[in-house]
Amino acid sequence: MEPGNLRTSVDRQIAEYMDNHPRSREMFRRAQASLPGGNTRTGVHFDPYPVYADHGEGVHFIDLDGNRLLDFVNNNTALILGHAHPEVVAALQERIALGTGFSRPLALEVEMAEFLKNRVASFEKVRFCSSGTEAVLNAIRAARAFTGRNRIAKFEGAYHGMDEYVMVSHVPPLDGNLGPPDRPDSVPSSRGLTPQAIRNVIVLPFNDADACDTIINEHRDDLAAVVVDPLSTAAGFTLPADGFLSRLREMTERAGILLLFDEIVSFRISRGGAQETYRVRPDLTCLGKVVAGGTPGAVVGGRSDVLDLYNPTGSAPEIPHSGTYNANPIAIVAGLTTLRLLTQDAYGKLSALTGRLADKLGRVFRDTGLQARITTAGSLFRVHFLAERPRNYREAARDNQLLHRWLFFALLNRGIYWKLGGNVSLPMEDRHVDQLVSAVDDALRTLE
C-alpha cells in the first residue's frame, strides 16, 4: 500500500473515532487545564486524544461515551482476570471494611511471602513495595550494595520503570547515536538524568550472547548487575533465542554479577513466570501487575544473602527501606486472590486461547496479502508488520508504525481495544477471539 493512501485511511479512521468519542474529547479538553498535556501517565496518551474509561466488566471496559470495548490491553497486562472479577471484588470489599492500612505489619504479608516462595523457585526471601519502578530501583540498590560495584547493564530498548538508571536507552530513536549493533551506546531517554547515571549504565544487545559475553567481561570488575526482561516485552516483544538466557546466567555467575529478572509483565506466562519456562534461576526478580491483582503493589524476591541487606533486626539495616504502602493489605488481598485462581489449568486455557488467536489472525493477514508476524508467549501476543520475526529492539523498531496506527483506530471503531497486539484474560472465550479476528478481517478489507 502506498504511504499516502495509508495516511488517508488513518485520517478516515481517526475522524470516525472522534465522531464516536465526543465526551472523551471534552474530558481531554478539561484535563489540559489541570494536567500537563492533559496527562499523568505518558503511556495512555495517544493523538488526537485518548479514550476515557468509565468502568470495566469482565472482558470489556465501557468508555465515557458508552462504547463497550473488548479489552486486549487489560491495564497493560495487569488484569489477567479481566475487569472487576467477582472474587477479587468480594475479597477487596471484605478487606476494606477492616481497614485500608496500618503502621504495623499484618499476617497477610507473611502469608503472601510464603505463597510466593512456594510458587517461584528462586525466591528465598521477599520484599514488598508499591510499584514496578520501586521494585527495580530496590533490586539495583541491593545489587550495588551486595557487590560493592556501581555500574549496571541493561538491554537496548528495554523498559524497567522510571528510575534514572533504567531510563537509559529505553526505546531510543533509530539514529546515528545508537552505536554499533553489537556494542550499543548509552542513550538518555529523558531529560533530567544525571551524567553519572548515563555513564554507569552499560547497554547490551538482546539475543547476541557472544557480544554480551565480550561486553560483560570488559566491565566485570565494575558491574553490580545485569537487568533483563526475559521476554523483552516493551522493547518489541522479541523472545529470547534458544539458550540465550542460560548463557546470560552463566556469564554473570562467572563474573560475580547479579542477574536481575524484571518479570513485572512476563510473570503472567506461567505459574513461575519466564524463569520457570526457560529454566533459568536469577538472583533477584521484580514482580508487579498480576502479583497485585491489578492494584498498586510490587515485589522483589530472591537470594537471602542479598535481601538480608534490608534486615533491620539487631542493628540498623545496611539498606533502609520504608514506604507507607509497602505490603498494603488491599494489594496483598487482590494479589493472593488472583494468584490462587491462576491454576495450572487456567494457564493452559490462556495459552491455548492465545495460540488459537495467533493462528486465526495469521490466516487473515496471509489471506489479505499483508506481511505480518505474530509472536506469542503464554497469554501475551504481538503483531509485527515485518518480513521476519524480530530478534532485538533495533529490528522490532523497524515495524510499520503507520499501519499499526491505522489498525489501532480501525479496531477501536469496531469495539476492540488493543496496542500492537495485547494479552488474553481468563474470562475470555473462543467467541471473543473470533470477534477480534472478524474485526481485523473486516478492517483489512476496507484498506485500499
Coordinates of C-alpha atoms in Angstrom, one line a residue:
M1 CA 0.0 0.0 0.0
E2 CA 1.2 3.5 -0.8
P3 CA 2.1 5.6 2.2
G4 CA -0.1 8.4 1.0
N5 CA -3.1 6.1 0.7
L6 CA -2.4 4.7 4.2
R7 CA -2.3 8.2 5.7
T8 CA -5.7 8.9 4.1
S9 CA -7.1 5.7 5.6
V10 CA -5.7 6.6 9.0
D11 CA -7.3 10.1 8.8
R12 CA -10.7 8.5 8.0
Q13 CA -10.4 6.1 11.0
I14 CA -9.5 9.0 13.3
A15 CA -12.4 11.1 12.0
E16 CA -14.7 8.2 12.8
Y17 CA -13.1 7.8 16.2
M18 CA -13.7 11.4 17.0
D19 CA -17.3 11.2 16.0
N20 CA -17.8 8.2 18.3
H21 CA -16.0 9.8 21.3
P22 CA -17.2 13.4 21.9
R23 CA -17.3 13.1 25.7
S24 CA -13.7 11.8 25.8
R25 CA -12.7 14.8 23.6
E26 CA -14.4 17.2 26.1
M27 CA -12.8 15.5 29.1
F28 CA -9.4 15.8 27.4
R29 CA -10.0 19.5 26.9
R30 CA -10.8 19.8 30.6
A31 CA -7.8 17.8 31.6
Q32 CA -5.4 20.1 29.8
A33 CA -6.2 22.9 32.1
S34 CA -5.1 20.9 35.2
L35 CA -2.6 18.2 34.0
P36 CA 0.5 18.7 31.8
G37 CA -0.8 17.9 28.3
G38 CA -4.0 16.6 30.0
N39 CA -1.9 13.6 31.1
T40 CA -0.5 12.0 34.3
R41 CA 0.6 8.7 32.7
T42 CA 2.5 9.0 29.4
G43 CA 1.7 5.5 28.1
V44 CA -2.0 6.1 28.0
H45 CA -1.9 9.1 25.7
F46 CA -2.4 9.0 22.0
D47 CA -3.3 11.6 19.4
P48 CA -5.7 13.3 18.8
Y49 CA -6.9 12.5 22.4
P50 CA -7.2 9.3 24.5
V51 CA -10.4 7.4 25.1
Y52 CA -11.5 7.9 28.7
A53 CA -12.7 4.7 30.5
D54 CA -15.7 4.8 32.8
H55 CA -15.9 1.3 34.2
G56 CA -15.0 -2.3 33.4
E57 CA -17.0 -5.6 33.3
G58 CA -15.1 -8.8 32.7
V59 CA -13.6 -8.8 29.2
H60 CA -14.9 -5.3 28.4
F61 CA -14.4 -1.7 29.5
I62 CA -17.0 0.9 28.9
D63 CA -15.8 4.4 28.0
L64 CA -17.3 7.8 28.8
D65 CA -19.4 7.8 25.6
G66 CA -20.9 4.4 26.4
N67 CA -18.9 2.4 23.9
R68 CA -18.3 -1.2 25.0
L69 CA -14.8 -2.2 24.1
L70 CA -13.4 -5.8 24.1
D71 CA -10.2 -5.2 26.1
F72 CA -6.9 -6.9 25.0
V73 CA -4.8 -4.4 26.9
N74 CA -6.1 -5.1 30.4
N75 CA -4.3 -2.1 32.0
N76 CA -1.0 -3.1 30.4
T77 CA -1.3 -6.8 31.3
A78 CA -2.2 -6.2 35.0
L79 CA -5.8 -7.6 34.8
I80 CA -5.2 -11.2 33.9
L81 CA -8.7 -12.0 35.4
G82 CA -10.3 -9.2 33.4
H83 CA -12.1 -6.2 34.9
A84 CA -13.9 -6.3 38.3
H85 CA -13.5 -10.1 38.8
P86 CA -16.2 -11.0 41.3
E87 CA -13.9 -13.0 43.6
V88 CA -11.4 -10.1 43.7
V89 CA -14.1 -7.6 44.2
A90 CA -15.6 -9.6 47.1
A91 CA -12.1 -10.1 48.7
L92 CA -11.4 -6.4 48.5
Q93 CA -14.8 -5.4 49.9
E94 CA -14.3 -7.7 52.9
R95 CA -10.7 -6.4 53.4
I96 CA -11.5 -2.7 53.1
A97 CA -14.2 -3.0 55.7
L98 CA -11.4 -4.0 58.2
G99 CA -9.1 -1.0 57.3
T100 CA -7.0 0.0 54.4
G101 CA -3.6 0.4 56.0
F102 CA -1.8 0.3 59.3
S103 CA 1.6 1.4 60.6
R104 CA 2.1 -2.2 61.7
P105 CA 2.8 -5.4 59.8
L106 CA -0.1 -7.7 59.1
A107 CA -0.2 -11.5 58.9
L108 CA -1.3 -11.1 55.3
E109 CA 2.2 -10.1 54.2
V110 CA 3.7 -13.2 55.8
E111 CA 1.0 -15.3 54.0
M112 CA 1.8 -13.7 50.7
A113 CA 5.6 -14.1 51.1
E114 CA 5.1 -17.8 51.9
F115 CA 2.8 -18.2 48.9
L116 CA 5.3 -16.6 46.5
K117 CA 8.2 -18.7 47.9
N118 CA 6.2 -21.8 47.2
R119 CA 5.4 -20.6 43.7
V120 CA 8.8 -19.2 42.5
A121 CA 11.8 -21.5 42.9
S122 CA 14.3 -18.6 43.1
F123 CA 12.6 -16.9 46.0
E124 CA 14.3 -17.4 49.3
K125 CA 13.2 -14.1 50.8
V126 CA 10.6 -11.5 49.7
R127 CA 10.4 -7.7 50.0
F128 CA 7.2 -5.7 49.2
C129 CA 6.9 -2.2 47.6
S130 CA 4.2 -0.3 45.8
S131 CA 5.2 -0.2 42.1
G132 CA 7.3 -1.9 39.5
T133 CA 9.6 1.1 39.4
E134 CA 10.3 0.8 43.1
A135 CA 10.9 -2.9 42.8
V136 CA 13.6 -2.4 40.1
L137 CA 15.1 0.5 42.0
N138 CA 15.4 -1.6 45.2
A139 CA 16.8 -4.6 43.3
I140 CA 19.5 -2.5 41.7
R141 CA 20.4 -0.8 45.0
A142 CA 20.7 -4.2 46.7
A143 CA 22.9 -5.5 43.9
R144 CA 25.2 -2.5 44.2
A145 CA 25.4 -2.8 48.0
F146 CA 26.0 -6.5 47.8
T147 CA 28.7 -6.4 45.2
G148 CA 30.3 -3.1 46.1
R149 CA 30.2 -2.1 42.4
N150 CA 28.4 0.9 40.9
R151 CA 27.6 0.1 37.3
I152 CA 24.7 -1.9 35.9
A153 CA 24.0 -3.4 32.4
K154 CA 20.6 -3.4 30.7
F155 CA 19.4 -4.3 27.2
E156 CA 18.8 -1.8 24.5
G157 CA 15.2 -0.6 24.2
A158 CA 14.0 -2.3 27.4
Y159 CA 11.7 -0.6 29.9
H160 CA 12.2 -1.2 33.7
G161 CA 10.3 1.7 35.2
M162 CA 11.2 5.3 35.8
D163 CA 14.4 5.2 37.9
E164 CA 17.1 7.2 36.1
Y165 CA 19.5 4.2 35.7
V166 CA 16.9 2.2 33.7
M167 CA 15.8 5.3 31.7
V168 CA 19.0 4.9 29.7
S169 CA 18.4 3.5 26.2
H170 CA 14.6 2.9 26.7
V171 CA 13.2 2.7 23.1
P172 CA 15.8 5.2 21.7
P173 CA 15.3 6.5 18.1
L174 CA 17.0 4.6 15.3
D175 CA 19.6 7.2 14.5
G176 CA 23.3 7.7 14.5
N177 CA 23.6 7.9 18.3
L178 CA 22.9 4.2 18.9
G179 CA 26.4 2.9 18.2
P180 CA 27.1 -0.5 16.6
P181 CA 24.5 -3.3 16.9
D182 CA 26.9 -5.5 18.9
R183 CA 28.1 -2.6 21.1
P184 CA 25.2 -0.2 21.8
D185 CA 25.9 3.2 23.2
S186 CA 24.2 4.5 26.4
V187 CA 21.5 6.9 25.2
P188 CA 19.5 9.0 27.7
S189 CA 15.7 8.6 27.2
S190 CA 14.6 11.5 29.3
R191 CA 15.8 14.9 30.2
G192 CA 16.9 15.3 33.8
L193 CA 19.1 12.2 34.0
T194 CA 22.4 12.7 35.8
P195 CA 25.6 12.3 33.7
Q196 CA 26.7 9.8 36.4
A197 CA 23.7 7.6 35.8
I198 CA 24.3 7.6 32.0
R199 CA 28.0 6.7 32.5
N200 CA 27.1 4.0 34.9
V201 CA 24.8 2.1 32.6
I202 CA 26.2 -0.4 30.1
V203 CA 23.9 -1.3 27.2
L204 CA 23.7 -4.8 25.8
P205 CA 22.3 -6.2 22.6
F206 CA 19.4 -8.6 23.2
N207 CA 19.9 -12.2 21.7
D208 CA 23.6 -11.6 20.9
A209 CA 25.2 -13.8 23.5
D210 CA 28.7 -13.5 22.2
A211 CA 28.6 -9.7 22.2
C212 CA 27.1 -9.7 25.7
D213 CA 29.9 -12.0 26.9
T214 CA 32.5 -9.7 25.5
I215 CA 31.0 -6.5 27.0
I216 CA 30.3 -8.1 30.4
N217 CA 33.9 -9.4 30.6
E218 CA 35.2 -6.0 29.8
H219 CA 33.3 -4.4 32.6
R220 CA 33.1 -7.4 35.1
D221 CA 35.0 -5.5 37.8
D222 CA 32.6 -2.6 37.7
L223 CA 29.2 -4.3 37.1
A224 CA 26.9 -5.0 40.0
A225 CA 24.0 -6.4 38.0
V226 CA 22.6 -7.2 34.6
V227 CA 18.9 -6.4 34.4
V228 CA 16.8 -8.2 31.8
D229 CA 13.1 -8.5 30.9
P230 CA 13.3 -12.1 29.7
L231 CA 10.7 -11.6 27.0
S232 CA 11.8 -8.1 26.1
T233 CA 8.1 -7.1 26.3
A234 CA 8.5 -3.3 26.0
A235 CA 11.4 -3.5 23.5
G236 CA 9.4 -5.1 20.7
F237 CA 8.5 -8.4 22.4
T238 CA 11.5 -10.2 20.9
L239 CA 11.6 -13.6 22.6
P240 CA 15.0 -15.0 23.8
A241 CA 16.8 -17.3 21.4
D242 CA 17.4 -20.8 22.5
G243 CA 20.0 -20.8 25.2
F244 CA 20.4 -17.0 25.4
L245 CA 19.1 -16.6 29.0
S246 CA 21.1 -19.6 30.1
R247 CA 24.3 -18.1 28.6
L248 CA 23.5 -14.9 30.4
R249 CA 23.1 -16.7 33.7
E250 CA 26.5 -18.5 33.1
M251 CA 28.4 -15.3 32.2
T252 CA 27.0 -13.3 35.2
E253 CA 27.7 -16.1 37.6
R254 CA 31.2 -16.5 36.4
A255 CA 31.9 -12.8 36.9
G256 CA 30.2 -12.5 40.3
I257 CA 27.5 -10.2 38.8
L258 CA 23.9 -10.4 40.0
L259 CA 21.3 -11.4 37.4
L260 CA 18.0 -9.4 37.9
F261 CA 14.9 -10.6 36.1
D262 CA 12.2 -8.0 35.5
E263 CA 9.1 -10.2 35.4
I264 CA 6.6 -7.5 36.0
V265 CA 4.9 -8.4 32.8
S266 CA 6.4 -11.9 32.0
F267 CA 5.3 -13.4 35.3
R268 CA 1.8 -14.0 33.7
I269 CA 3.0 -16.6 31.2
S270 CA 3.2 -19.5 33.7
R271 CA 2.8 -20.2 37.4
G272 CA 6.5 -19.5 38.0
G273 CA 7.0 -16.9 35.3
A274 CA 9.5 -16.8 32.4
Q275 CA 12.2 -18.2 34.7
E276 CA 10.2 -21.3 35.1
T277 CA 9.5 -21.5 31.4
Y278 CA 13.1 -21.0 30.4
R279 CA 14.6 -22.8 33.4
V280 CA 16.9 -20.0 34.5
R281 CA 17.3 -19.0 38.1
P282 CA 18.1 -15.3 38.6
D283 CA 19.5 -13.8 41.8
L284 CA 16.7 -11.3 42.2
T285 CA 13.3 -11.0 40.5
C286 CA 10.9 -8.0 40.3
L287 CA 7.2 -8.7 40.1
G288 CA 4.2 -6.4 39.8
K289 CA 0.9 -6.1 37.9
V290 CA -0.6 -9.6 38.1
V291 CA 1.0 -10.3 41.5
A292 CA -1.0 -7.4 43.0
G293 CA -4.2 -8.4 41.3
G294 CA -4.4 -5.1 39.3
T295 CA -3.8 -2.9 42.3
P296 CA -0.7 -0.8 43.1
G297 CA 1.8 -3.3 44.5
A298 CA 5.1 -5.0 43.6
V299 CA 7.7 -7.5 44.9
V300 CA 11.4 -8.1 45.0
G301 CA 12.3 -11.7 45.6
G302 CA 15.4 -13.8 45.5
R303 CA 18.5 -14.8 47.4
S304 CA 18.5 -14.5 51.2
D305 CA 22.1 -13.2 51.4
V306 CA 21.2 -10.3 49.1
L307 CA 17.9 -9.4 50.6
D308 CA 19.2 -9.7 54.1
L309 CA 20.8 -6.3 53.5
Y310 CA 17.3 -4.9 54.3
N311 CA 17.2 -6.8 57.7
P312 CA 16.5 -4.3 60.5
T313 CA 16.8 -6.7 63.4
G314 CA 19.7 -6.3 65.9
S315 CA 21.0 -3.1 64.3
A316 CA 20.2 -0.6 61.6
P317 CA 19.8 -2.3 58.2
E318 CA 22.5 -1.8 55.6
I319 CA 19.8 -0.7 53.2
P320 CA 16.9 1.2 54.9
H321 CA 13.7 0.7 53.1
S322 CA 10.3 2.0 54.2
G323 CA 7.1 3.0 52.5
T324 CA 3.6 3.8 53.8
Y325 CA 2.0 1.5 51.3
N326 CA 4.5 -1.4 51.3
A327 CA 2.6 -4.7 51.7
N328 CA -0.6 -2.7 51.7
P329 CA -3.5 -5.1 52.6
I330 CA -5.5 -4.1 49.6
A331 CA -2.7 -5.1 47.2
I332 CA -1.9 -8.3 49.1
V333 CA -5.5 -9.5 49.2
A334 CA -6.1 -8.7 45.5
G335 CA -2.8 -10.4 44.6
L336 CA -3.5 -13.6 46.7
T337 CA -7.0 -13.9 45.3
T338 CA -5.7 -13.5 41.7
L339 CA -2.8 -15.9 42.1
R340 CA -4.9 -18.6 43.7
L341 CA -7.3 -18.5 40.7
L342 CA -4.3 -18.9 38.3
T343 CA -4.1 -22.7 38.5
Q344 CA -2.2 -24.8 36.0
D345 CA -5.4 -25.4 34.1
A346 CA -6.0 -21.7 34.0
Y347 CA -2.6 -21.1 32.4
G348 CA -3.3 -23.9 30.0
K349 CA -6.5 -22.3 28.9
L350 CA -4.9 -18.9 28.5
S351 CA -2.0 -20.3 26.4
A352 CA -4.4 -22.4 24.2
L353 CA -6.7 -19.4 23.6
T354 CA -3.7 -17.2 22.7
G355 CA -2.4 -19.8 20.3
R356 CA -5.8 -20.1 18.6
L357 CA -5.9 -16.3 18.3
A358 CA -2.4 -16.2 16.7
D359 CA -3.3 -19.0 14.2
K360 CA -6.5 -17.3 13.1
L361 CA -5.0 -13.8 12.9
G362 CA -2.1 -15.2 10.9
R363 CA -4.5 -16.7 8.3
V364 CA -6.4 -13.4 8.0
F365 CA -3.1 -11.5 7.3
R366 CA -2.0 -14.1 4.8
D367 CA -5.4 -14.1 3.0
T368 CA -5.2 -10.4 2.5
G369 CA -1.6 -10.5 1.4
L370 CA -0.3 -8.4 4.3
Q371 CA 3.2 -9.1 5.6
A372 CA 2.9 -9.9 9.3
R373 CA 4.4 -12.0 12.0
I374 CA 2.7 -12.9 15.3
T375 CA 4.7 -13.7 18.4
T376 CA 3.1 -15.3 21.5
A377 CA 4.2 -16.3 25.0
G378 CA 1.6 -17.7 27.3
S379 CA -1.3 -15.2 27.2
L380 CA 0.8 -12.4 25.5
F381 CA 0.7 -11.7 21.8
R382 CA 2.2 -9.1 19.5
V383 CA 1.9 -8.4 15.8
H384 CA 4.9 -7.2 13.8
F385 CA 4.3 -5.9 10.2
L386 CA 7.7 -7.3 9.2
A387 CA 9.0 -9.9 6.8
E388 CA 10.8 -11.8 9.6
R389 CA 10.1 -12.1 13.4
P390 CA 12.5 -9.6 15.0
R391 CA 15.3 -10.8 17.3
N392 CA 16.1 -7.5 19.1
Y393 CA 15.0 -3.9 19.6
R394 CA 16.5 -2.5 16.5
E395 CA 14.8 -5.0 14.3
A396 CA 11.4 -4.6 16.1
A397 CA 11.7 -0.8 15.9
R398 CA 11.5 -1.0 12.1
D399 CA 7.9 -2.1 12.3
N400 CA 5.4 -0.3 10.2
Q401 CA 4.1 2.3 12.8
L402 CA 1.7 4.0 10.4
L403 CA 0.0 0.6 9.6
H404 CA -0.2 -0.1 13.4
R405 CA -1.8 3.3 13.9
W406 CA -4.4 2.6 11.2
L407 CA -5.3 -0.8 12.7
F408 CA -5.5 0.6 16.3
F409 CA -8.1 3.1 15.3
A410 CA -9.9 0.7 12.9
L411 CA -10.3 -1.7 15.8
L412 CA -11.4 0.9 18.3
N413 CA -14.1 1.8 15.8
R414 CA -15.2 -1.8 15.7
G415 CA -15.3 -2.2 19.5
I416 CA -11.8 -3.7 20.1
Y417 CA -9.1 -2.2 22.2
W418 CA -5.5 -3.4 21.6
K419 CA -2.0 -2.0 21.3
L420 CA 0.2 -3.7 18.7
G421 CA -1.4 -6.9 19.9
G422 CA -2.1 -7.4 23.6
N423 CA -3.0 -10.1 26.1
V424 CA -5.8 -12.5 26.8
S425 CA -7.6 -12.5 30.1
L426 CA -9.0 -15.6 31.8
P427 CA -12.7 -14.8 31.3
M428 CA -12.2 -14.7 27.5
E429 CA -13.6 -17.5 25.4
D430 CA -13.4 -18.6 21.8
R431 CA -16.1 -16.1 20.8
H432 CA -14.0 -13.2 21.9
V433 CA -11.1 -14.4 19.8
D434 CA -13.5 -14.8 16.9
Q435 CA -14.8 -11.2 17.5
L436 CA -11.2 -9.8 17.3
V437 CA -10.3 -11.9 14.2
S438 CA -13.6 -10.8 12.5
A439 CA -12.9 -7.2 13.3
V440 CA -9.3 -7.4 11.9
D441 CA -10.6 -9.1 8.8
D442 CA -13.3 -6.6 8.2
A443 CA -10.9 -3.7 8.7
L444 CA -8.4 -5.1 6.3
R445 CA -11.0 -5.4 3.6
T446 CA -11.5 -1.7 3.7
L447 CA -7.8 -0.9 3.3
E448 CA -7.1 0.4 -0.1

